[in-house]
CSV table of C-alpha atoms in Angstrom, one decimal:
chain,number,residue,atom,x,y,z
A,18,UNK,CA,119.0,34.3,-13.6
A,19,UNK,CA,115.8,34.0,-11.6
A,20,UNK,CA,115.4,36.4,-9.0
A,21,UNK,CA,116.4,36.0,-5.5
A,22,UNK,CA,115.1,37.3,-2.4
A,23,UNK,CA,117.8,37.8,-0.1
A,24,UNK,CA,117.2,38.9,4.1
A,25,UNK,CA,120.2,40.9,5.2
A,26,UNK,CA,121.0,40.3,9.1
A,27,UNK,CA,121.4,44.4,10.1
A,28,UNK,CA,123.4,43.3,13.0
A,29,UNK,CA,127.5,44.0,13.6
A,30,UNK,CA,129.8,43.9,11.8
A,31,UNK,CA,128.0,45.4,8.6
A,32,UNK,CA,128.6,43.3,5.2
A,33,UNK,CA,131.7,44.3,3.4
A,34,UNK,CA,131.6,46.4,0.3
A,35,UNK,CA,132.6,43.8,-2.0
A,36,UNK,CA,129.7,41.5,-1.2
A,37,UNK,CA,127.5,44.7,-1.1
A,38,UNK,CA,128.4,45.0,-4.7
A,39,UNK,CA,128.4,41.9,-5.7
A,40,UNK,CA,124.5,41.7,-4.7
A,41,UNK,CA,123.7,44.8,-6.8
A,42,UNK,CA,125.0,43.3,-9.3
A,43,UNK,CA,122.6,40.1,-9.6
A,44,UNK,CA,119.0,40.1,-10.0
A,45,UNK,CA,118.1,40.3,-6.3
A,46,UNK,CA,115.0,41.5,-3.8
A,47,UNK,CA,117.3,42.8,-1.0
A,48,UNK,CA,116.0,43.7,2.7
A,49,UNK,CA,117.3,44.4,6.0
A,50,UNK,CA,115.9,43.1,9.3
A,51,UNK,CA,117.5,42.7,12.9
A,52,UNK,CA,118.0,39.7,14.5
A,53,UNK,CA,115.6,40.7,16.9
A,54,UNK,CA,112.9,41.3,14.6
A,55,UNK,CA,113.1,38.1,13.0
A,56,UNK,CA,113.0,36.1,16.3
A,57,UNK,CA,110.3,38.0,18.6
A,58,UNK,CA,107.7,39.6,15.7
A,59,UNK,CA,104.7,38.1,14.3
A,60,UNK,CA,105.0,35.5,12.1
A,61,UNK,CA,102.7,37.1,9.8
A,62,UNK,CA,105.1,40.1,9.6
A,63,UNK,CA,107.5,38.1,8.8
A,64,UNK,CA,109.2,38.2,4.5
A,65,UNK,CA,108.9,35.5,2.4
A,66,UNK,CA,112.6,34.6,1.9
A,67,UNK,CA,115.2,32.4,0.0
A,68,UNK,CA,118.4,33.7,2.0
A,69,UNK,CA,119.1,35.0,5.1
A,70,UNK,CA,122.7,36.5,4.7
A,71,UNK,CA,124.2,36.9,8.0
A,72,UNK,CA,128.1,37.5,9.8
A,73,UNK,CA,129.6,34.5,10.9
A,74,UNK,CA,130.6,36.2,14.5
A,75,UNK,CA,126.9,35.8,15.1
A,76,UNK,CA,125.8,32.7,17.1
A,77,UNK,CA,124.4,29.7,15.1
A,78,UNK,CA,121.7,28.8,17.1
A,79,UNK,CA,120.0,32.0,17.0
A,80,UNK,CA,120.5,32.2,13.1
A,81,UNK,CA,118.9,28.6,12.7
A,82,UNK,CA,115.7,29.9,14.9
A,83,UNK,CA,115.6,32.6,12.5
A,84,UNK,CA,115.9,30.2,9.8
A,85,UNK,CA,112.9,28.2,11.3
A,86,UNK,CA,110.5,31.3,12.0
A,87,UNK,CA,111.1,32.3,8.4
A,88,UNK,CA,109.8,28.7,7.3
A,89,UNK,CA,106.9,29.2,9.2
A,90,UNK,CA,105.9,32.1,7.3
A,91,UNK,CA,106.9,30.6,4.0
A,92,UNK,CA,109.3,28.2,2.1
A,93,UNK,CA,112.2,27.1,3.3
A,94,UNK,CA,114.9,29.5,3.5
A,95,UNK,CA,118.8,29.0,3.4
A,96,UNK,CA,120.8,30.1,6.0
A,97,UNK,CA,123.8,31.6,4.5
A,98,UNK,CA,127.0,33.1,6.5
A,99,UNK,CA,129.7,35.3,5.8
A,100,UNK,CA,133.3,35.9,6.9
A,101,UNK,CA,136.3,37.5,5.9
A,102,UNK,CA,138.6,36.3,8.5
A,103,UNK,CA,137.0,34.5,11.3
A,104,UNK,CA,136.7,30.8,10.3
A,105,UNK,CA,136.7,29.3,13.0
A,106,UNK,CA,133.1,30.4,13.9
A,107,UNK,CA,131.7,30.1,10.4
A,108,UNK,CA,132.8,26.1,11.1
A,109,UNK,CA,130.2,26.3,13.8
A,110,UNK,CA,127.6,27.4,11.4
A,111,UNK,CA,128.4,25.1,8.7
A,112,UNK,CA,128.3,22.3,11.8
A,113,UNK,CA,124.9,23.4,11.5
A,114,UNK,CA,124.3,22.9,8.1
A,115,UNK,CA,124.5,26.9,6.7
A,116,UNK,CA,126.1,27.4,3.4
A,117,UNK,CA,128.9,30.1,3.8
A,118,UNK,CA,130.8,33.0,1.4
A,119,UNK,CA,134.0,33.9,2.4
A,120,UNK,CA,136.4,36.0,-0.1
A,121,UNK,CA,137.2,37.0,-3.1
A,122,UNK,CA,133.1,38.2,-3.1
A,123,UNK,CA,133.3,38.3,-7.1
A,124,UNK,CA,129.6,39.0,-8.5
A,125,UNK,CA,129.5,36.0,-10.6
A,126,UNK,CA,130.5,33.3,-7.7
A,127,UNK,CA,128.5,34.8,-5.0
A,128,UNK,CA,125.5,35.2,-7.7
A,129,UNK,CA,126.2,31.1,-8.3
A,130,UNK,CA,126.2,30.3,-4.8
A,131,UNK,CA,122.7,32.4,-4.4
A,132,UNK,CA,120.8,31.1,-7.1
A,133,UNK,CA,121.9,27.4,-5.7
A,134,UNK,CA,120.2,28.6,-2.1
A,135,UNK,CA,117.5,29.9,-4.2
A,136,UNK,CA,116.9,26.6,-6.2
A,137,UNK,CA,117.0,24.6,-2.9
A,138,UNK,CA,114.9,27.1,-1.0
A,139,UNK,CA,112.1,26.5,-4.2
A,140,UNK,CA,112.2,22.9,-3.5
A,141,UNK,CA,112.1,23.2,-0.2
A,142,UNK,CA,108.6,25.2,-0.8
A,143,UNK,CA,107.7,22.9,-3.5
A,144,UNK,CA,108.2,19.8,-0.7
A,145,UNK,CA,105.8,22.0,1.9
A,146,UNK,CA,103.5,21.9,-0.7
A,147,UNK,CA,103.2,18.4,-1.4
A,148,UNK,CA,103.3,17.8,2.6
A,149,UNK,CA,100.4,20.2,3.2
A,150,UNK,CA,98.7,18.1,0.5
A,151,UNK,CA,99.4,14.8,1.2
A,152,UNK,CA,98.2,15.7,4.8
A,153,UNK,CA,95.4,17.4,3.3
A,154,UNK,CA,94.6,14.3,1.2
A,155,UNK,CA,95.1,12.1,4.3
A,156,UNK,CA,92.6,14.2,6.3
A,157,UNK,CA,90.1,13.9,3.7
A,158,UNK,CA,90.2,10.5,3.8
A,159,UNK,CA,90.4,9.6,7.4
A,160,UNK,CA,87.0,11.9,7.6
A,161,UNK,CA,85.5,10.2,4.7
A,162,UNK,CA,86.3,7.0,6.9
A,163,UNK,CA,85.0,9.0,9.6
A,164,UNK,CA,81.7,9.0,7.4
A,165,UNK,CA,81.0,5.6,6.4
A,166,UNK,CA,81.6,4.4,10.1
A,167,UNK,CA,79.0,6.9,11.2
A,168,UNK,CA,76.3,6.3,8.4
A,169,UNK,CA,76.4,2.8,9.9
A,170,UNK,CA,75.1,4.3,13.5
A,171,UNK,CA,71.9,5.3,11.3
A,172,UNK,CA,69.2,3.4,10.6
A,173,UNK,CA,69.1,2.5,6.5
A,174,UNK,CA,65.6,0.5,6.7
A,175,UNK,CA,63.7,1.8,9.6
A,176,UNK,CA,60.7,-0.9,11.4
A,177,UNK,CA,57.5,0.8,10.5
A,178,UNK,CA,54.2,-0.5,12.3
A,179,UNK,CA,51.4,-1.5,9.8
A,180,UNK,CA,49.3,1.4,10.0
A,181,UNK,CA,51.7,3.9,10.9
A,182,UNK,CA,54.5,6.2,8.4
A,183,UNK,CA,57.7,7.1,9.1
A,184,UNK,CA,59.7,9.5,6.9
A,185,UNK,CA,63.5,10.8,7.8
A,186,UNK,CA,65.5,14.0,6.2
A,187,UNK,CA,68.7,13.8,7.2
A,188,UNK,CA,71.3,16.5,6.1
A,189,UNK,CA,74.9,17.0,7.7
A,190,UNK,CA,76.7,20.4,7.2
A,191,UNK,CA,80.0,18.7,7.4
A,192,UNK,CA,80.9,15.1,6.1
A,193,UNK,CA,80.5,14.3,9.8
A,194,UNK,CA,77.6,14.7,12.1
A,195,UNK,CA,76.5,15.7,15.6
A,196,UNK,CA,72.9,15.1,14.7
A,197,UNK,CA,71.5,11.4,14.3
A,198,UNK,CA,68.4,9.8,14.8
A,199,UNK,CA,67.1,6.4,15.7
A,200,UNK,CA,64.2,4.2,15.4
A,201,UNK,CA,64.1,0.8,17.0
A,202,UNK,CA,61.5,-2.0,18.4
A,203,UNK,CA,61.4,-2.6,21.9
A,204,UNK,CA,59.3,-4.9,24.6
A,205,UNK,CA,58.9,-7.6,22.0
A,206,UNK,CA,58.1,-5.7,19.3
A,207,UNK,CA,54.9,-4.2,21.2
A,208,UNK,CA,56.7,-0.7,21.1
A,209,UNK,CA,58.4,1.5,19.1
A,210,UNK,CA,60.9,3.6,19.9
A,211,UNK,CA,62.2,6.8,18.1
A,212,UNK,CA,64.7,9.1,18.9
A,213,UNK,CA,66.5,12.7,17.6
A,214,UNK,CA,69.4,14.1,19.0
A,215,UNK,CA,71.7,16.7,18.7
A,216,UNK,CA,75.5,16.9,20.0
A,217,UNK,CA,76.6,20.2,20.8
A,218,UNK,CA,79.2,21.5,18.4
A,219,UNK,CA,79.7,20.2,15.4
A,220,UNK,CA,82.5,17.9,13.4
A,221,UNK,CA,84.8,15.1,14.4
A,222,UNK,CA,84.3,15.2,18.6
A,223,UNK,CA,80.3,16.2,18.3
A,224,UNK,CA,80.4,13.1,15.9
A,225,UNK,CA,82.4,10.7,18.0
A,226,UNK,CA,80.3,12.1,21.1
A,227,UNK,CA,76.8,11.5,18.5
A,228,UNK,CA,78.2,7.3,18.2
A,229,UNK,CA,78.3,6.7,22.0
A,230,UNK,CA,75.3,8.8,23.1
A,231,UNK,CA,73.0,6.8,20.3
A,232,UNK,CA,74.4,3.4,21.2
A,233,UNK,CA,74.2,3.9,25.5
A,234,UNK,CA,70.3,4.9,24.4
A,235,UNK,CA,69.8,1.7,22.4
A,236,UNK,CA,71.5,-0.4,24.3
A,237,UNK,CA,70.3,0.3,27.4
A,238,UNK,CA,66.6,0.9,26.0
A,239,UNK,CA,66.8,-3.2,25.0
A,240,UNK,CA,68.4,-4.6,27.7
A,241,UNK,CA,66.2,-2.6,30.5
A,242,UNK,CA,63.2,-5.1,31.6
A,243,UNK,CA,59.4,-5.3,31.0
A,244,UNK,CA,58.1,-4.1,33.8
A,245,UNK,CA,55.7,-1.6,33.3
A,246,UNK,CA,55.8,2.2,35.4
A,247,UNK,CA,52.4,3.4,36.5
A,248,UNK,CA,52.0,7.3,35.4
A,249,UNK,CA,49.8,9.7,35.7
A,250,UNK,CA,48.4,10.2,32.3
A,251,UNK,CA,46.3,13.5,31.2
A,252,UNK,CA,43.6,12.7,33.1
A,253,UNK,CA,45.2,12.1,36.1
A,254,UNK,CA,44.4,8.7,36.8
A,255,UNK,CA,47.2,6.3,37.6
A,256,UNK,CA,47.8,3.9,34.1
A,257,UNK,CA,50.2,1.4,33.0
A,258,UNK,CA,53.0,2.5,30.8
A,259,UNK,CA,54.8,0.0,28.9
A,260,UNK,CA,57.7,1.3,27.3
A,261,UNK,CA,58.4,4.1,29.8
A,262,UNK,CA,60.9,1.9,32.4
A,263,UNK,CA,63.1,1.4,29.1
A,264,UNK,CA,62.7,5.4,28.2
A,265,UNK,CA,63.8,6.7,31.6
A,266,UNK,CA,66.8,4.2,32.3
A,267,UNK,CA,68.2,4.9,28.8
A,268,UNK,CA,67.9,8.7,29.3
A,269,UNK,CA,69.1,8.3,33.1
A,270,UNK,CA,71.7,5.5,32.1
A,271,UNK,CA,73.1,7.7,29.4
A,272,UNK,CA,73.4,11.2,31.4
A,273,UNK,CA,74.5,9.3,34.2
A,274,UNK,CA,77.8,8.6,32.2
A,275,UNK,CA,78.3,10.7,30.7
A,276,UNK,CA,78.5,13.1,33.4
A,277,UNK,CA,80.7,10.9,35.1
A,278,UNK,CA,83.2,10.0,32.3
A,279,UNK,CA,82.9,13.4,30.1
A,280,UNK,CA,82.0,16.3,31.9
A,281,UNK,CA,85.3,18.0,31.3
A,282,UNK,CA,85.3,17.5,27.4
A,283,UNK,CA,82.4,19.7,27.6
A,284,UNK,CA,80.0,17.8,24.7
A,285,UNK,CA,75.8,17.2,25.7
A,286,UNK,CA,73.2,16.3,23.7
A,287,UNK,CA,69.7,17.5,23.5
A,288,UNK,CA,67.1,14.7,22.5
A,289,UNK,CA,63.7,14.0,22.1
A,290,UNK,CA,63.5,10.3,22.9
A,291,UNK,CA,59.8,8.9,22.8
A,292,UNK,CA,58.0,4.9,22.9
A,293,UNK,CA,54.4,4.9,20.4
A,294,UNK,CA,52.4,2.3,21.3
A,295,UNK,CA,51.2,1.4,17.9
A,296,UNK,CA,47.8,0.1,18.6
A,297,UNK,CA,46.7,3.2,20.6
A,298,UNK,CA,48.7,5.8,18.8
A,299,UNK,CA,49.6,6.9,22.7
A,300,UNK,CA,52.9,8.8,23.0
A,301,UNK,CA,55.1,8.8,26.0
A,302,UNK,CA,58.4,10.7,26.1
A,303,UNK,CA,61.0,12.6,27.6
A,304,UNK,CA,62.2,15.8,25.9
A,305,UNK,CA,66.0,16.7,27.0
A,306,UNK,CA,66.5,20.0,26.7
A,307,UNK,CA,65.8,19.6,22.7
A,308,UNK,CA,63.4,21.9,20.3
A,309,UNK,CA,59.6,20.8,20.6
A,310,UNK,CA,58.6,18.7,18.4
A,311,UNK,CA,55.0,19.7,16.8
A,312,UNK,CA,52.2,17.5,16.9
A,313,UNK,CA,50.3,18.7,13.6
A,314,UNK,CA,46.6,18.2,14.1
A,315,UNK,CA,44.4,16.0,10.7
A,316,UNK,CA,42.0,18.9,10.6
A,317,UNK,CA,44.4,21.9,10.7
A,318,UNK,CA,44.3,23.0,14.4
A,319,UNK,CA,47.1,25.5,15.7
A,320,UNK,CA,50.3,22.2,16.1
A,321,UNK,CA,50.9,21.3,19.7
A,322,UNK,CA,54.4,21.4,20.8
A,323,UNK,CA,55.7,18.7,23.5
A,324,UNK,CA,58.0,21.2,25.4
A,325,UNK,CA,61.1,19.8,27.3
A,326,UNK,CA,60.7,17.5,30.6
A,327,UNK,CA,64.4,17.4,32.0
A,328,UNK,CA,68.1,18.9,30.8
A,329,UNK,CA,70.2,18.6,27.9
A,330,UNK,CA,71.8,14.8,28.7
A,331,UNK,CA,75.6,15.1,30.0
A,332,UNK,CA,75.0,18.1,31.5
A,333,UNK,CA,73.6,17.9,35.0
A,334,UNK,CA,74.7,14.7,37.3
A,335,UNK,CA,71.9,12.7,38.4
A,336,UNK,CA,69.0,15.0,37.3
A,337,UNK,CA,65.6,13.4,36.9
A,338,UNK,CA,63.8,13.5,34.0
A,339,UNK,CA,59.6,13.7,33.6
A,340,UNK,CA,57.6,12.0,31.1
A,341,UNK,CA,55.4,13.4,29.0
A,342,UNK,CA,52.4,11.9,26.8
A,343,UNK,CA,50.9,12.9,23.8
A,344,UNK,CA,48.2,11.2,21.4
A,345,UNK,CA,48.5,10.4,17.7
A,346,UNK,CA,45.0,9.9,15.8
A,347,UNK,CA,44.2,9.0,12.6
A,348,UNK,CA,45.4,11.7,10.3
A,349,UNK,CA,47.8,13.3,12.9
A,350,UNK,CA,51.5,13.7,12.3
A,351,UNK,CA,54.7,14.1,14.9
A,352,UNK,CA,57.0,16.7,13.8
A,353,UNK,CA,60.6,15.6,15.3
A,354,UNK,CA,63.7,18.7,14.0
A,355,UNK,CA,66.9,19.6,15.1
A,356,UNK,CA,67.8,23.2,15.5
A,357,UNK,CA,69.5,23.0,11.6
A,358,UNK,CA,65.5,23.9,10.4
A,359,UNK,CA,64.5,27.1,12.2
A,360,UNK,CA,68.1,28.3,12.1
A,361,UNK,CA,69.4,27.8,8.7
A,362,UNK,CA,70.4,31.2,7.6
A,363,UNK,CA,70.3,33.1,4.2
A,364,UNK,CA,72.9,34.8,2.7
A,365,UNK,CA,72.3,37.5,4.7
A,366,UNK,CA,72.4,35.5,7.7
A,367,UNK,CA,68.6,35.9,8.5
A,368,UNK,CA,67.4,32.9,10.2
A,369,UNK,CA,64.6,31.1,9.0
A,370,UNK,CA,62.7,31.5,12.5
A,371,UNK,CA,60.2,29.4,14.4
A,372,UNK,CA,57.1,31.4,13.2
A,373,UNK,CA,58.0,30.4,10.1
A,374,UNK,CA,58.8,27.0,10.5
A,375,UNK,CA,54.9,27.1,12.4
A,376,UNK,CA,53.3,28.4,9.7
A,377,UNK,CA,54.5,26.1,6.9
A,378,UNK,CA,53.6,23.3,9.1
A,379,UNK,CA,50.1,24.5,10.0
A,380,UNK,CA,49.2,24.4,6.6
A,381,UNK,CA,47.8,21.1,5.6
A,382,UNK,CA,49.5,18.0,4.2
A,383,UNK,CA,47.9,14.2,3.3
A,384,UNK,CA,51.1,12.8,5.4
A,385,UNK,CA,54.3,12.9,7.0
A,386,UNK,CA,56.6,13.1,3.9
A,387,UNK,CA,54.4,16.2,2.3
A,388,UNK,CA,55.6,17.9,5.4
A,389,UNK,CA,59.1,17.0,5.2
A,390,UNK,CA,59.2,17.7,1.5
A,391,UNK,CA,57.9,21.0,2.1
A,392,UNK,CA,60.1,22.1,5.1
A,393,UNK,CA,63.1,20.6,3.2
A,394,UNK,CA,62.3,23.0,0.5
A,395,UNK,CA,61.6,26.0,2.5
A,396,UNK,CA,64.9,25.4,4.2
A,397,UNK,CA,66.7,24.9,1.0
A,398,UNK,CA,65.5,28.1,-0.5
A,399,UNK,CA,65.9,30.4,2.4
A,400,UNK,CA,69.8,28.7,2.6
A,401,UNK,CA,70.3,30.1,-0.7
A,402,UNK,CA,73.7,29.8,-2.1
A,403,UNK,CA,75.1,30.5,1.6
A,404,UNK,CA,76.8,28.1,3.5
A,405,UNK,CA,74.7,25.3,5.6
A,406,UNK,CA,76.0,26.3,9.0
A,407,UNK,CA,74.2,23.1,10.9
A,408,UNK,CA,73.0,19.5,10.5
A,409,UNK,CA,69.3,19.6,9.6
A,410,UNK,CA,67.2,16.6,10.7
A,411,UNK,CA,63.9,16.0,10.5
A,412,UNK,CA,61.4,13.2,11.4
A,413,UNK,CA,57.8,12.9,10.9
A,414,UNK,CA,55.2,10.5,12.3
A,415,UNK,CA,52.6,9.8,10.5
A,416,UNK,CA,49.4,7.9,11.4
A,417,UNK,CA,46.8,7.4,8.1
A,418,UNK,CA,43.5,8.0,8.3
A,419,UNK,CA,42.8,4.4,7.1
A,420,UNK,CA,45.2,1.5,7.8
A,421,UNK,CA,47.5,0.9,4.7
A,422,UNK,CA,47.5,-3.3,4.6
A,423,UNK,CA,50.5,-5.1,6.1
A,424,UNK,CA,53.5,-4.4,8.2
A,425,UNK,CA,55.7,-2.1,5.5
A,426,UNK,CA,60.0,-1.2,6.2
A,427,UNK,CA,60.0,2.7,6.2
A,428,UNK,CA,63.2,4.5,4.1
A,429,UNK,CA,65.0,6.9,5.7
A,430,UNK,CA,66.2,9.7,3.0
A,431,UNK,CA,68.7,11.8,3.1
């Protein structure tokens, strides 16, 4: 007969001799435990069980707790009560559906009515298991769901201005994202907007928080109106921006909101959200609370970051947010990254670091996808065989030395 493993109640009165015996005589893992033990100590110190034997003179309901805190740690044990002369409360237990032994406690009987609790106790564990997986199973798919609905918030075929390259890496540590990024026409097509962001957190709520930050930004960024924001550029001289009134009411719009409707969930975003005038290669932009991106220079200079100009978004009610303004020229490239690059970690947990992120990206590259290619390596060897801890996003643009024909669709890869 298989073994069984058999929880002895050590509560009054003591179980007779007989049924003492009886237990010796079987293959069976015997312990004792109090009543109170089972009920008020950890789970985890809790036995893995297929009986509990206990005296029918103690109550049922705290017997059938027991019961359940024992499942909780393990299988699914059988409750199973004893009596030599007090019926009438073992008919309360078996009201709550414990098995019983009562008289003449001969080995062979009482080792038959064990291994029965023992076989139901093993399919009790054996339909916990296929529970746990079929949840498991149904988890797994719900996020995979959760995945396909998401890769539809990115852009597959990103609007590329003749002239002008745009290359995406775009790595999730989990099968959901907080990261995304976004690239998108605005003002009749005169602008182009381009945006990376990252939800705090990561997983199903940074992911769900990641679909309704990136649609407020795009939809408010094509719905604001046309008229145009004078600025101060670098020289000081007040200039028309067109594209900035859509930039600052879709970063104002959004924190607005959020703050409003989600401050107690606790979720922001950081962002670099910028509008390129294409023809100009002139850069206006508003940097929430995100990394800096790097402007690399054609001929090699030390890159230029474009620090932040305002708060994470969903963070502070009605904050106010700066612009800032940058130039691309011919042979120049916009480094856009999400915290995933400087800190992916090694095995040893050793981050990779911004100095070294700013060194591989002051050496020199023909375009914006050399540099990605080469920071996507660096950040795959320093990762290692260790486990990718963050999304990792990166987005370079790129503006040729010489014009490359007609208008061309970018490809984001992942």
């Amino acid at each position: 007969m298989p073994s069984t493993t058999v929880i002895i109640l050590d509560e009054q009165p003591p179980p007779p001799q007989a049924l003492l015996d009886a237990l010796a005589s079987m293959d069976a893992e015997l312990s004792a435990r109090s009543l109170a033990q089972l009920l008020t100590g950890p789970i985890s110190a809790l036995p893995e069980a297929d009986v509990l034997l206990a005296p029918a003179q103690i109550p049922g309901e705290p017997v059938r707790t027991a019961v359940r805190r024992l499942r909780r740690r393990a299988g699914a044990p059988i409750a199973v009560v004893w009596t030599t002369d007090d019926f009438e409360a073992l008919e309360d237990h078996v009201r709550l559906g414990h098995d019983y032994l009562v008289p003449p406690f001969l080995p062979a009987l009482v080792g038959a009515r064990l291994h029965s609790c023992s076989e139901r106790a093993e399919l009790g564990r054996t339909l916990q298991e296929a529970d746990a997986r079929a949840e498991l199973m149904s988890y797994e798919k719900e996020l995979e769901i959760g995945r396909e609905i998401q890769a539809g918030f990115l852009p597959e075929d990103l609007p590329v201005p003749a002239g002008w390259e745009i290359d995406v890496r775009f790595r999730p540590a989990r099968q959901v994202a907080g990261d995304f990024y976004d690239v998108f026409e605005l003002v009749h097509r005169r602008r182009l907007a381009l945006v990376v962001a990252d939800v705090c957190d990561k997983g199903v709520g940074s992911a769900l928080f990641m679909a309704l930050i990136r649609s407020l930004l795009r939809h408010t960024a094509e719905n604001s109106g046309l008229q145009h924001l004078v600025a101060a550029g670098r020289s000081g001289a007040g200039i028309p921006v067109v594209g900035a009134t859509p930039l600052l009411n879709a970063v104002t719009a959004t924190n607005g909101y959020l703050t409003r409707n989600h401050l107690r969930q606790g979720y922001f975003a950081t962002l670099f959200f910028a509008v390129l005038d294409p023809a100009t290669g002139s850069l206006v932009y508003i940097n929430g609370g995100h990394n800096p991106p790097l402007l690399l220079d054609a001929d090699g200079a030390e890159p230029v970051p474009l620090e932040p100009t305002g708060p994470a978004v969903g963070v502070l009610p009605d904050c106010s947010y700066a612009l800032g303004y940058a130039q691309l020229d011919p042979g120049d490239t916009l480094f856009v990254y999400t915290d995933g690059v400087p800190e992916a970690r090694c095995p040893d947990g050793r981050f990779l670091g911004d100095d070294r992120m700013i060194d591989l990206l002051s050496e020199s590259a023909v375009n914006g996808r050399a540099v990605l290619d080469r920071m996507d390596l660096a950040v795959r060897q320093h990762t290692g065989e260790a486990e990718q801890h963050d999304d990792v996003t990166m987005l370079a643009l790129h503006r040729p030395r010489a014009a490359r024909g007609p208008h061309a669709a970018g490809q984001a890869v992942a």
